[in-house]
PDB file of C-alpha atoms in Angstrom:
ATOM      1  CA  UNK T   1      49.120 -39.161  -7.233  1.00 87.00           C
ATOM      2  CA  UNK T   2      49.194 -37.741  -3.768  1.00 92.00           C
ATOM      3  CA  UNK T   3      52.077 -36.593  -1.509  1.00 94.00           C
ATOM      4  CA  UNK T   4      53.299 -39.200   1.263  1.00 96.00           C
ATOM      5  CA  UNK T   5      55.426 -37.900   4.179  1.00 95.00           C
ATOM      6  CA  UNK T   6      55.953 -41.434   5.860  1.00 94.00           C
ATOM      7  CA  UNK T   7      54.584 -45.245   5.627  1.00 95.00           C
ATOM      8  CA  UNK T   8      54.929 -45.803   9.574  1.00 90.00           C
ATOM      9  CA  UNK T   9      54.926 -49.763  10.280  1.00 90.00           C
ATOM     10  CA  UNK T  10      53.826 -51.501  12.894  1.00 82.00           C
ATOM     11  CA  UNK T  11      51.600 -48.995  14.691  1.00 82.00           C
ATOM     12  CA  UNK T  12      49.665 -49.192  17.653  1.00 78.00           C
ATOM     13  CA  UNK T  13      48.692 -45.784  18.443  1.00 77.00           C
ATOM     14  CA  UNK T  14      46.503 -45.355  15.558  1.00 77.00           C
ATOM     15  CA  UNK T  15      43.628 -47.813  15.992  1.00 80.00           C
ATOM     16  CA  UNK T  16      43.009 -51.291  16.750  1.00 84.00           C
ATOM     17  CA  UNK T  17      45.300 -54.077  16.340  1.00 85.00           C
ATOM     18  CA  UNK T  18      48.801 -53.831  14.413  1.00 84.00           C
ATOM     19  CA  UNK T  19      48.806 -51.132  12.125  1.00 91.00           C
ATOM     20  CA  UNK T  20      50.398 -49.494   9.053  1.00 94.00           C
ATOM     21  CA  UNK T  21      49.474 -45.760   9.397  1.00 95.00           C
ATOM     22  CA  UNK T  22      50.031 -43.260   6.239  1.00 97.00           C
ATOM     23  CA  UNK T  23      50.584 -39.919   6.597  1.00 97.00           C
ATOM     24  CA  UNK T  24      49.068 -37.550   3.877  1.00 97.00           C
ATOM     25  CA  UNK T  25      50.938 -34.386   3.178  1.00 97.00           C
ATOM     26  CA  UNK T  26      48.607 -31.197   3.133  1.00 97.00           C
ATOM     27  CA  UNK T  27      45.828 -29.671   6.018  1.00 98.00           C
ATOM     28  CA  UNK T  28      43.820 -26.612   6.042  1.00 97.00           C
ATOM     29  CA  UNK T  29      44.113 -26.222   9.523  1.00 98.00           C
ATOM     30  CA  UNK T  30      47.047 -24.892  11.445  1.00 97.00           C
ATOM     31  CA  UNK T  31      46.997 -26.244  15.242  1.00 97.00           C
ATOM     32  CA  UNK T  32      48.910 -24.172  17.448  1.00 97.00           C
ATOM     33  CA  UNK T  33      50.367 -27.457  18.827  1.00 96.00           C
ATOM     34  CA  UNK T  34      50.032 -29.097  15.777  1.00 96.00           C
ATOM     35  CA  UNK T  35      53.263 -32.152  16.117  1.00 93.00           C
ATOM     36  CA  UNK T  36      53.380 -32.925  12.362  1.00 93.00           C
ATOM     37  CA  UNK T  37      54.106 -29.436  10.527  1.00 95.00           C
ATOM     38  CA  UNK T  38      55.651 -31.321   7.790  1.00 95.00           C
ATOM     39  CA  UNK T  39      52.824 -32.622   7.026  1.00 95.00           C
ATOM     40  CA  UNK T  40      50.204 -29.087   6.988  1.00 96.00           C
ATOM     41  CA  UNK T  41      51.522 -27.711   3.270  1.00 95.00           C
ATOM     42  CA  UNK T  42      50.649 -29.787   0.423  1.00 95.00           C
ATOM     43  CA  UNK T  43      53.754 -29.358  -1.710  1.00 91.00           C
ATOM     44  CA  UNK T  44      57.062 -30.950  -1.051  1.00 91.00           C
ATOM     45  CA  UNK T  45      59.334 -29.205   1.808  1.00 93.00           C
ATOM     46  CA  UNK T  46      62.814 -29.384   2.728  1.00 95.00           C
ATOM     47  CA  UNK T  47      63.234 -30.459   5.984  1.00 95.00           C
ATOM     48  CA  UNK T  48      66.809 -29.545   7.598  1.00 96.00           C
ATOM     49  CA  UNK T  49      68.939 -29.751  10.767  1.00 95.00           C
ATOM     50  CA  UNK T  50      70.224 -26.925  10.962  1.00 91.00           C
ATOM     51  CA  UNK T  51      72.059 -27.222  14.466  1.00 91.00           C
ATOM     52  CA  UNK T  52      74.288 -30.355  13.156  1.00 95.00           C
ATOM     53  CA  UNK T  53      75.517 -28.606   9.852  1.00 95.00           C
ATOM     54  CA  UNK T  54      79.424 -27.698   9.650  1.00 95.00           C
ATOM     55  CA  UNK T  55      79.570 -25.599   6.730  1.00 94.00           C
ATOM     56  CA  UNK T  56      80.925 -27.930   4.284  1.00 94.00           C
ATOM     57  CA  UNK T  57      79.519 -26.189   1.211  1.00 94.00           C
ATOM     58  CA  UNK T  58      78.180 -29.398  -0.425  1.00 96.00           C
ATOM     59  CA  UNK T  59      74.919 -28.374  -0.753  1.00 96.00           C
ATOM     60  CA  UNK T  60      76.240 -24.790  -2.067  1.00 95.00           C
ATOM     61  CA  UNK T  61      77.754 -26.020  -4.597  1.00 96.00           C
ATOM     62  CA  UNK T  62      74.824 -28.531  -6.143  1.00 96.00           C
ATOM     63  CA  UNK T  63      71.951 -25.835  -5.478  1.00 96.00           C
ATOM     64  CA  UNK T  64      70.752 -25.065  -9.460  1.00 96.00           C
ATOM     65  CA  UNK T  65      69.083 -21.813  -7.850  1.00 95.00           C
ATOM     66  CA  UNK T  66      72.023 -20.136  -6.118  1.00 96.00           C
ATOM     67  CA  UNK T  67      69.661 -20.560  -3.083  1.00 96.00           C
ATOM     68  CA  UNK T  68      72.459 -21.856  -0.455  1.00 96.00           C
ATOM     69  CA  UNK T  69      74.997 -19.690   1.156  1.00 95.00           C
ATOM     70  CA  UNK T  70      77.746 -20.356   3.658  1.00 95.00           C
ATOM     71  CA  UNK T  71      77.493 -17.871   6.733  1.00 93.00           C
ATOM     72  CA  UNK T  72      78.890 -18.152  10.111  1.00 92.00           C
ATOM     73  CA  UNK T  73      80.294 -22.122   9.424  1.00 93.00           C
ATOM     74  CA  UNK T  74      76.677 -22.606   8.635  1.00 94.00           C
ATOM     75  CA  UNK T  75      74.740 -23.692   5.038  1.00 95.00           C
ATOM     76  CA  UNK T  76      72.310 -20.563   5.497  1.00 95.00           C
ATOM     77  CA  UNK T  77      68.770 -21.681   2.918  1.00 95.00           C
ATOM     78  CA  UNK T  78      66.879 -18.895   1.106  1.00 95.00           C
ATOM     79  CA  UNK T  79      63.260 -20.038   1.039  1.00 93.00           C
ATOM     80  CA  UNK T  80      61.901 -18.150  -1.512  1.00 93.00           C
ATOM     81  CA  UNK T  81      64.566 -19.034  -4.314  1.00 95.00           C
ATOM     82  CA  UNK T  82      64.520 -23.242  -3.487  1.00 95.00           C
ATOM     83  CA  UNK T  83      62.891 -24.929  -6.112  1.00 94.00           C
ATOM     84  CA  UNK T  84      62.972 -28.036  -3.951  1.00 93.00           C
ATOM     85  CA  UNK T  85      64.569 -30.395  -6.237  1.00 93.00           C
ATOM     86  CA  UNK T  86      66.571 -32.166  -3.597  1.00 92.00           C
ATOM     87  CA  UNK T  87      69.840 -31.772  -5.478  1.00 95.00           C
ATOM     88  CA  UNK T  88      70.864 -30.346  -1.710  1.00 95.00           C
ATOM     89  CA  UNK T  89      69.364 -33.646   0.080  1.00 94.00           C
ATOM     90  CA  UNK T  90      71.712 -36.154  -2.055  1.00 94.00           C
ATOM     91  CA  UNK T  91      75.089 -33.840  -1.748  1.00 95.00           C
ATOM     92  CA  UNK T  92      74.822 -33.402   2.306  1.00 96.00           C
ATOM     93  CA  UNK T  93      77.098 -36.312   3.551  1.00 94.00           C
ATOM     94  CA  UNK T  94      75.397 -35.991   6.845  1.00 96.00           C
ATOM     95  CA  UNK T  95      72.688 -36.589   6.130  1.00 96.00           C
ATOM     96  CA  UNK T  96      71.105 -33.466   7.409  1.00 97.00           C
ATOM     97  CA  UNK T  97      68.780 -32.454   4.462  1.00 96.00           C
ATOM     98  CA  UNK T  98      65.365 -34.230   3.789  1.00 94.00           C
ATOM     99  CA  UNK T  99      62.573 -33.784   1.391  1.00 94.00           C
ATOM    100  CA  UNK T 100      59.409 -34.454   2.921  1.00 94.00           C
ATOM    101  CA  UNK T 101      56.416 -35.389   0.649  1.00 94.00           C
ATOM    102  CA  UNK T 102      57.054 -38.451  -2.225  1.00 92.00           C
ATOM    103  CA  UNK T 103      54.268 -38.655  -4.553  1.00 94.00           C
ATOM    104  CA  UNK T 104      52.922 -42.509  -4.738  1.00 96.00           C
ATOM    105  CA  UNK T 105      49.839 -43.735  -6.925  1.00 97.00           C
ATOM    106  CA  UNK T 106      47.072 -45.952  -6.170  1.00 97.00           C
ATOM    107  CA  UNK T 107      48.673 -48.551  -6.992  1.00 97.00           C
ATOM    108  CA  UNK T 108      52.149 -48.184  -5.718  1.00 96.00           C
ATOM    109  CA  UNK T 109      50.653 -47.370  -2.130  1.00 96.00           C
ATOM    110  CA  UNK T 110      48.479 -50.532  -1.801  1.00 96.00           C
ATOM    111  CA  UNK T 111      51.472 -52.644  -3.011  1.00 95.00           C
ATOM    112  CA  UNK T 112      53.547 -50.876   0.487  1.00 93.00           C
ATOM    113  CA  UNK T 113      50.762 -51.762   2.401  1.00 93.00           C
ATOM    114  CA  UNK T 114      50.076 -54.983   1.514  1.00 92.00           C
ATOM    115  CA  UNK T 115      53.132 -56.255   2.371  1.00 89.00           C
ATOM    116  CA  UNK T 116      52.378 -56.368   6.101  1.00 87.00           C
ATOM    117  CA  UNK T 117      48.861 -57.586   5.418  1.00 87.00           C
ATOM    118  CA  UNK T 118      49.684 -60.994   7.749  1.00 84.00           C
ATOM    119  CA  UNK T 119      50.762 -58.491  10.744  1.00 82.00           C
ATOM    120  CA  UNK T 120      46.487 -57.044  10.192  1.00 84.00           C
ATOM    121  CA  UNK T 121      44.764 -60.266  10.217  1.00 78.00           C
ATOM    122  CA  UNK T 122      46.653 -61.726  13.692  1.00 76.00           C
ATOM    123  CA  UNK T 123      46.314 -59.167  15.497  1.00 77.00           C
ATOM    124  CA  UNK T 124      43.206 -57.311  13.702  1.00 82.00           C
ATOM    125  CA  UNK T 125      44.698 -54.265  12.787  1.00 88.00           C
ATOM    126  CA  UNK T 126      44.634 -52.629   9.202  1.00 93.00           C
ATOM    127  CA  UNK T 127      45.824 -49.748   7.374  1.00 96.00           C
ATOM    128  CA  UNK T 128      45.440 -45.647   8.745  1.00 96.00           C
ATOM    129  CA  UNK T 129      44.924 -43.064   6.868  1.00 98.00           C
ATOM    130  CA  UNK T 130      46.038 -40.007   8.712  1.00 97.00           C
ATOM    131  CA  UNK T 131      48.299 -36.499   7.931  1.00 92.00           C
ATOM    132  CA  UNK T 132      48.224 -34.020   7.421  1.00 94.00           C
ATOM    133  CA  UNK T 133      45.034 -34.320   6.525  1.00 98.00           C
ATOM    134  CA  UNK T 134      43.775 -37.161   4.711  1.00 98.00           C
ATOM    135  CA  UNK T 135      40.297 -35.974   3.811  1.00 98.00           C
ATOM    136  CA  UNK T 136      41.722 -33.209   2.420  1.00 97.00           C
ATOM    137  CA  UNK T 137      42.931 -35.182  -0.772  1.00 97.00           C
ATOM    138  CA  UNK T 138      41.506 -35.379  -3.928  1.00 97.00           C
ATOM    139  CA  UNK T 139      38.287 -37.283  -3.940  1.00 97.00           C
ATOM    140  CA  UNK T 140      38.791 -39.678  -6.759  1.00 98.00           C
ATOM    141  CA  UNK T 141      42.515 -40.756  -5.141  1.00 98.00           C
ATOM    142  CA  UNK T 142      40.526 -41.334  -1.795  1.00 98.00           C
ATOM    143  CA  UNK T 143      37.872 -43.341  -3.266  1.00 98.00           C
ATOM    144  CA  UNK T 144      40.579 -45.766  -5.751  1.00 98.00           C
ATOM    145  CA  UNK T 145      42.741 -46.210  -2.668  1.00 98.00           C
ATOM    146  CA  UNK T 146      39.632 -47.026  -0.224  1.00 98.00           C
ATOM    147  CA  UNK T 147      38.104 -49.356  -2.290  1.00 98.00           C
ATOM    148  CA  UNK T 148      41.450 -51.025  -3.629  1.00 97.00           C
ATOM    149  CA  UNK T 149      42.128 -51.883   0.187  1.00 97.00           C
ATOM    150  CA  UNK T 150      38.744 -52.563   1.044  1.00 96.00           C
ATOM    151  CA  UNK T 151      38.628 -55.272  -1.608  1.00 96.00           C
ATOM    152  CA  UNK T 152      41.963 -56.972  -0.645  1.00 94.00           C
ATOM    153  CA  UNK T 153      40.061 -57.391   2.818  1.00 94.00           C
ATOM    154  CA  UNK T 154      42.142 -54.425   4.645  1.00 94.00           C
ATOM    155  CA  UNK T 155      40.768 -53.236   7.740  1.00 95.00           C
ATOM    156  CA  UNK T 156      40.642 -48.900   7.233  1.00 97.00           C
ATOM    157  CA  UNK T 157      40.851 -46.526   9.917  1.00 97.00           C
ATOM    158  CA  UNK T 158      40.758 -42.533   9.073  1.00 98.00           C
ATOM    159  CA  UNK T 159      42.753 -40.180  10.882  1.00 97.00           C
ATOM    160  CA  UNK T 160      40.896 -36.645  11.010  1.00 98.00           C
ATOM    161  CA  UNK T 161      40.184 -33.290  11.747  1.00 97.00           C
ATOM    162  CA  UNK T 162      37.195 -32.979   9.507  1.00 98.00           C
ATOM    163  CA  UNK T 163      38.291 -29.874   7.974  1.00 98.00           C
ATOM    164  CA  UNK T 164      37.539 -30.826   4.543  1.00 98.00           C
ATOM    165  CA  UNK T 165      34.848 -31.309   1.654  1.00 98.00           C
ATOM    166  CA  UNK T 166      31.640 -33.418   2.467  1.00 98.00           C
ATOM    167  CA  UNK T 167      31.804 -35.310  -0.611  1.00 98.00           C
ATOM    168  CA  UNK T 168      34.894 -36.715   0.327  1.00 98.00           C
ATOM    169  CA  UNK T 169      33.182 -38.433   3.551  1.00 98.00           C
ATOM    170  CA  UNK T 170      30.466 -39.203   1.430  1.00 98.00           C
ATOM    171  CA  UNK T 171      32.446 -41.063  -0.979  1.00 98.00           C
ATOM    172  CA  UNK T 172      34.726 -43.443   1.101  1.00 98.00           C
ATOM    173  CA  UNK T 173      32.400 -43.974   4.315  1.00 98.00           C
ATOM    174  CA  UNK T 174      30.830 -47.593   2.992  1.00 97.00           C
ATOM    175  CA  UNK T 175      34.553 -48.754   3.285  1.00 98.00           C
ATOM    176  CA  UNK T 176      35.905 -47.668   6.242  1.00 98.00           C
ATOM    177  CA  UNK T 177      35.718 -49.066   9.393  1.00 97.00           C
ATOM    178  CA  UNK T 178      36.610 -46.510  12.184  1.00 97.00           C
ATOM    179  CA  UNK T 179      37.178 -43.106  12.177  1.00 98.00           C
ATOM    180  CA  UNK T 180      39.666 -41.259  14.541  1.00 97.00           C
ATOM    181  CA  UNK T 181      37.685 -38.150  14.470  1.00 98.00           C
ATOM    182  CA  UNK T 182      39.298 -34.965  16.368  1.00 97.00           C
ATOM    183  CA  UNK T 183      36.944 -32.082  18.048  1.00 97.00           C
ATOM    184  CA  UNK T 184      39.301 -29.430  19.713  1.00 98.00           C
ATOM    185  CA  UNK T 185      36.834 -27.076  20.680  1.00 98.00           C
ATOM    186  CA  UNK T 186      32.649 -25.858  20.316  1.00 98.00           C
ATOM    187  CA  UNK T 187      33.418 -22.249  20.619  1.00 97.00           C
ATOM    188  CA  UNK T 188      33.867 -21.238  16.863  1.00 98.00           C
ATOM    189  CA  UNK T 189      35.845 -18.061  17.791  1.00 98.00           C
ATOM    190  CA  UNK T 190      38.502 -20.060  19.770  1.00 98.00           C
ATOM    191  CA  UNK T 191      38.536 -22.415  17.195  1.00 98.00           C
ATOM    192  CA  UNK T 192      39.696 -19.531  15.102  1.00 98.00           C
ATOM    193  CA  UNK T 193      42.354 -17.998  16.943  1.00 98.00           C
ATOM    194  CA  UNK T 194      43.911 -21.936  17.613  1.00 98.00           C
ATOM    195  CA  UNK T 195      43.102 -23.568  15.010  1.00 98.00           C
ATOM    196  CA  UNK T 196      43.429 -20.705  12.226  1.00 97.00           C
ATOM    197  CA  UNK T 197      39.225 -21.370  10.701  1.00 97.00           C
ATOM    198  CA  UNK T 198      36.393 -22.121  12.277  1.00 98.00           C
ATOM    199  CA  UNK T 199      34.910 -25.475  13.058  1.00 98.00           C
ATOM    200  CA  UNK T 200      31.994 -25.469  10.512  1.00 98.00           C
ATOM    201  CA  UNK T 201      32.679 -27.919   8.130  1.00 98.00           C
ATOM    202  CA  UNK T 202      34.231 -30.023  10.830  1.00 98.00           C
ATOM    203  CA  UNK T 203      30.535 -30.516  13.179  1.00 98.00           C
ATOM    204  CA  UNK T 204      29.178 -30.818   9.573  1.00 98.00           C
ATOM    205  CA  UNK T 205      31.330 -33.396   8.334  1.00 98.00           C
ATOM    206  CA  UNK T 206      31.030 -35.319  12.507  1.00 98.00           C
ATOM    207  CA  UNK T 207      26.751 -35.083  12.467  1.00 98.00           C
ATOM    208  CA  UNK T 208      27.128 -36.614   8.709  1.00 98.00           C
ATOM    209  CA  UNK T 209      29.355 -39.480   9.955  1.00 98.00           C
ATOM    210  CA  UNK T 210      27.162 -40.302  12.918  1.00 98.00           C
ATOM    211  CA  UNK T 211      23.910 -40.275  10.903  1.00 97.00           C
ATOM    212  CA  UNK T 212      25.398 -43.043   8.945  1.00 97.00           C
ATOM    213  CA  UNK T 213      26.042 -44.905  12.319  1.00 97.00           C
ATOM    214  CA  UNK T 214      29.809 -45.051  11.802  1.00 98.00           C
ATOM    215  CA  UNK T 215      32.039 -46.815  14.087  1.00 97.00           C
ATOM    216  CA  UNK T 216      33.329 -42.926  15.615  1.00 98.00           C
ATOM    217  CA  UNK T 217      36.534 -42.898  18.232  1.00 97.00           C
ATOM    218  CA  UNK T 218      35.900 -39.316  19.196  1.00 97.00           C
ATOM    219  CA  UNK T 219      39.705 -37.311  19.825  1.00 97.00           C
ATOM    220  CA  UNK T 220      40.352 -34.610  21.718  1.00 98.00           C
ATOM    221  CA  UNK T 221      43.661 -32.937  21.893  1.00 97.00           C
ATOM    222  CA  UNK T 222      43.597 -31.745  25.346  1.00 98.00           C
ATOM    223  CA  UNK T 223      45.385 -27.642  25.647  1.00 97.00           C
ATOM    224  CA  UNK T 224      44.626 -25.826  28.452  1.00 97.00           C
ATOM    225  CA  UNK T 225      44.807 -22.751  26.945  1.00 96.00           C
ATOM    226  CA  UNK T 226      42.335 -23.841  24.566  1.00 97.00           C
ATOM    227  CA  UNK T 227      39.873 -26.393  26.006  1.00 97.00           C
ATOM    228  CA  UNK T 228      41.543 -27.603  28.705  1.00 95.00           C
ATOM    229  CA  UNK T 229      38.606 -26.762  31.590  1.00 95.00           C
ATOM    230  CA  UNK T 230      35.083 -28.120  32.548  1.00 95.00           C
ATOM    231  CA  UNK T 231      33.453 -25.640  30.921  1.00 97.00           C
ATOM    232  CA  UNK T 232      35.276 -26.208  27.283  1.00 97.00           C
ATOM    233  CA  UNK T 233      34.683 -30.272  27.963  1.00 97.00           C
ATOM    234  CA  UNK T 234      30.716 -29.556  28.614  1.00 97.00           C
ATOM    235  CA  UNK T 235      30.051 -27.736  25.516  1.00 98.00           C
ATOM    236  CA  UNK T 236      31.720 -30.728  23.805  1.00 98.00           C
ATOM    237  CA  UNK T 237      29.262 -33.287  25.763  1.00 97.00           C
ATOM    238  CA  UNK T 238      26.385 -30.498  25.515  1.00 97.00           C
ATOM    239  CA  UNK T 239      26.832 -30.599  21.206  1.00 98.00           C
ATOM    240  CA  UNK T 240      27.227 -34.501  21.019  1.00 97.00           C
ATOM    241  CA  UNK T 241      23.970 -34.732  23.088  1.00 97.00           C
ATOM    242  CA  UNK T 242      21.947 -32.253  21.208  1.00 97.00           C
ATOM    243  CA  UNK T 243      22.675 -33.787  18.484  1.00 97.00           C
ATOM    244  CA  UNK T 244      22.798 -37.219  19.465  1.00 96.00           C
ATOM    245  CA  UNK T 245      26.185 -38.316  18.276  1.00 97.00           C
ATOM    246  CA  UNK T 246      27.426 -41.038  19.705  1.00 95.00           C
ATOM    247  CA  UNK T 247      30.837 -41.913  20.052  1.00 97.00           C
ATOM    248  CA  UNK T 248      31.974 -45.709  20.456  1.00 97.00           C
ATOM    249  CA  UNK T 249      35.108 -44.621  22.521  1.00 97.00           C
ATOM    250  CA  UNK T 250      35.820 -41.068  23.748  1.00 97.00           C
ATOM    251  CA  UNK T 251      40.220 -40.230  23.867  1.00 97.00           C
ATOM    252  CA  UNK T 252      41.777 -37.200  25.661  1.00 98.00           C
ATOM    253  CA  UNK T 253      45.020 -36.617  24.422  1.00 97.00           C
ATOM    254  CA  UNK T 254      47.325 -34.197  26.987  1.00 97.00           C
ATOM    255  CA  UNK T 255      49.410 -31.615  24.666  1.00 96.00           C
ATOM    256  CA  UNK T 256      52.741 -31.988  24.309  1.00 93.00           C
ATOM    257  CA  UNK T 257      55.452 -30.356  22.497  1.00 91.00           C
ATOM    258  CA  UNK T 258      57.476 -33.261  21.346  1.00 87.00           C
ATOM    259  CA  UNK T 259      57.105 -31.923  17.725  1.00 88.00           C
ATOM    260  CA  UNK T 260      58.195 -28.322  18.708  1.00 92.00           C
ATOM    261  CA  UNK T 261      61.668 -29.060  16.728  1.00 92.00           C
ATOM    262  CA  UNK T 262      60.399 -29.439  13.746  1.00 94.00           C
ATOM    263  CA  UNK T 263      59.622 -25.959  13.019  1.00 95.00           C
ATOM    264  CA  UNK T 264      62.991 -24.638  13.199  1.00 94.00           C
ATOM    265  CA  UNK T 265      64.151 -27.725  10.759  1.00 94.00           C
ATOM    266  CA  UNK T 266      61.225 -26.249   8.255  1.00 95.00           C
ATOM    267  CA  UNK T 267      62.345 -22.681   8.556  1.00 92.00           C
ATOM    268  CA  UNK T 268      59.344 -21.273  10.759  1.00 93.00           C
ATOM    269  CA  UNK T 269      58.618 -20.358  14.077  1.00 95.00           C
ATOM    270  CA  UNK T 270      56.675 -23.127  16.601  1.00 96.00           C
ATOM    271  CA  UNK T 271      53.531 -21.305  17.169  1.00 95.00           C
ATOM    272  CA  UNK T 272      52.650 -23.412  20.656  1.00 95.00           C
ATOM    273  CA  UNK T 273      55.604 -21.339  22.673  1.00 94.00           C
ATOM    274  CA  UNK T 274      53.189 -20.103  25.054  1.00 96.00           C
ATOM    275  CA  UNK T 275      51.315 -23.337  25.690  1.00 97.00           C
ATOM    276  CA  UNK T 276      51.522 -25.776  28.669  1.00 97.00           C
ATOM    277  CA  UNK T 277      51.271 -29.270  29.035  1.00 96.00           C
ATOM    278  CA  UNK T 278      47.777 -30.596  31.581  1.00 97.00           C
ATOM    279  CA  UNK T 279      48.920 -32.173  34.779  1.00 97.00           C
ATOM    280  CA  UNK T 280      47.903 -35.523  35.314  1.00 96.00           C
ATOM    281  CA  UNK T 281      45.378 -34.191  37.833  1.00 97.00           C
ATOM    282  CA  UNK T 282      43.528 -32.165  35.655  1.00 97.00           C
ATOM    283  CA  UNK T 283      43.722 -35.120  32.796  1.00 97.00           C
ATOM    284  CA  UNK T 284      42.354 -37.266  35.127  1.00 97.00           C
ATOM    285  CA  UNK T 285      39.784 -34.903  36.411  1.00 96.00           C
ATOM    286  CA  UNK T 286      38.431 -34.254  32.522  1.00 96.00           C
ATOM    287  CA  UNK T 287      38.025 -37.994  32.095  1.00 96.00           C
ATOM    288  CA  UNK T 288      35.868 -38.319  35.049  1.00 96.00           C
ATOM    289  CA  UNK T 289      33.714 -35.321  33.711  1.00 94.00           C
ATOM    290  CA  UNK T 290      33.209 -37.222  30.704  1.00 96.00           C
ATOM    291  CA  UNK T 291      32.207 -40.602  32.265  1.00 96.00           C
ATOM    292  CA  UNK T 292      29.759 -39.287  34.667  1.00 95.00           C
ATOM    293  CA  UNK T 293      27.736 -37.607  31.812  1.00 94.00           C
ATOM    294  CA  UNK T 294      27.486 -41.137  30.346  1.00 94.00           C
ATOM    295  CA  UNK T 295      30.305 -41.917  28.445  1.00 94.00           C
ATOM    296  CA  UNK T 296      31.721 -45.245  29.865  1.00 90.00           C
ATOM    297  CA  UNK T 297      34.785 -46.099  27.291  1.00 95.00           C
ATOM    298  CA  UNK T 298      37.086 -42.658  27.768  1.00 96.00           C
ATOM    299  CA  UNK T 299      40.616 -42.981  27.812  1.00 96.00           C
ATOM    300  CA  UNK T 300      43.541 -40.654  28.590  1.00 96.00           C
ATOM    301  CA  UNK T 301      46.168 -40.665  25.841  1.00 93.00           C
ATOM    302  CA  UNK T 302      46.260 -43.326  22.677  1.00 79.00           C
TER     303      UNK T 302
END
């Protein structure tokens, strides 16, 4: 079993056609913008809204650890005593209080998938696995799910940031179709302070992909802070032309903050405070840098 934090229907963000896109719970890397924090730590998490709670004491009085107090008209969680065992999620009567991360098997993912399998073949759309990161769970789940889709005639599209192990790629590429494959930055060291590792395993995982001659939609979350100049975009064009990877489509994707609230419903601190969104200008200008050193399909946002 793996940890799901949402089955999103009819998506068209996410790849071609209509799409169902699943979100895996757990990543190794920790974007500074990053819009799905939910989704980084592999164990389940209690999400809450904190700003709507009036103190009713519901959840207090359920909580098997003691780990709910009442302070200031507000329920007030301790962390390091919850248990997570969602006793607190079914006695809120707002509503306020949700787990995030259900485990599913094989099986009982395919079946929620399946069920909009007429939406994929009219329009051509399919399933996507994304997170979290998806690579980042256990091989043999990967490879049952893949090939359990792959022989119902489901159309797959990965979601990722490469940051995990090669044998993972190695054992689901035959069956997927496209992969949504994210490169923030070449400079290792600002890959580091951004991203929280370096971007090893992640050009690794990329050259391995393109020597297979997979169907890559290259991704590049657009900061400028982080790689949001000419010189940051050229290393990126410099490193897919030394090493002659190829990329079907090329996206720039403008930062935004839009998942900024999160963090406070998960009990942490959004780590993007001092970032700023790239004006439409400067979008626009990055685009152009890409097409004139050859790459004809490159498209802001999507």
């Amino acid at each position: 079993m793996h940890a799901i934090t949402n089955i999103q229907k009819y998506s068209i963000h996410d790849g071609d056609g209509i799409r169902t896109t699943v979100f895996f719970k757990g990543c190794h890397l920790r974007c500074a913008w990053c819009h799905n924090p939910e989704t980084q730590r592999f164990e389940p998490e209690l999400q809450i809204d904190h700003a709507k709670c009036v103190g009713c004491g519901h959840c207090a009085a359920v909580c098997p650890e003691h780990a709910i107090r009442i302070e200031d008209g507000k329920a007030v969680l301790d962390r390091s005593l919850c248990k997570v065992c969602g006793a607190c999620e079914d006695a809120c009567v707002l509503n306020l209080r949700t787990l995030v991360g259900r485990n599913y098997t094989v099986k009982e993912l395919v079946k929620k998938i399946l069920q909009d399998q007429m939406f994929y073949e009219e329009s051509g759309g399919g399933v996507t696995l994304s997170g979290g990161e998806v690579m980042a769970a256990d091989r043999e789940y990967l490879e049952q799910l893949c090939k359990a889709l792959h022989r119902e005639g489901i159309d797959i599209t990965i979601d990722t940031c490469g940051e995990a192990p090669l044998e993972n790629f190695e054992a689901i590429e035959p069956y997927v179709h496209t992969w949504l494959y994210d490169i923030k930055v070449i400079d290792n060291e600002i890959h580091k302070k951004y991203m929280g590792r370096g971007n090893e395993k992640i050009l690794e995982n990329l050259l391995y992909l393109a020597g297979k001659g997979a169907n890559i939609y290259l991704r590049i979350p657009t900061v400028p802070e982080c790689n949001g100049t000419k010189e940051a975009m050229q290393d990126i064009i410099d490193w897919l032309k030394e090493h002659d990877v190829r990329p079907t489509k090329v996206f720039l994707l403008p930062y935004h903050s839009t998942g900024s609230h999160k963090y406070a419903k998960l009990g942490r601190p959004y780590p993007g405070a001092d970032l700023t969104v790239p004006s439409d200008e400067l979008m626009d200008e990055l685009a152009e840098y890409f097409r004139a050193a050859g790459y004809s399909l490159v498209q802001i946002g999507g």
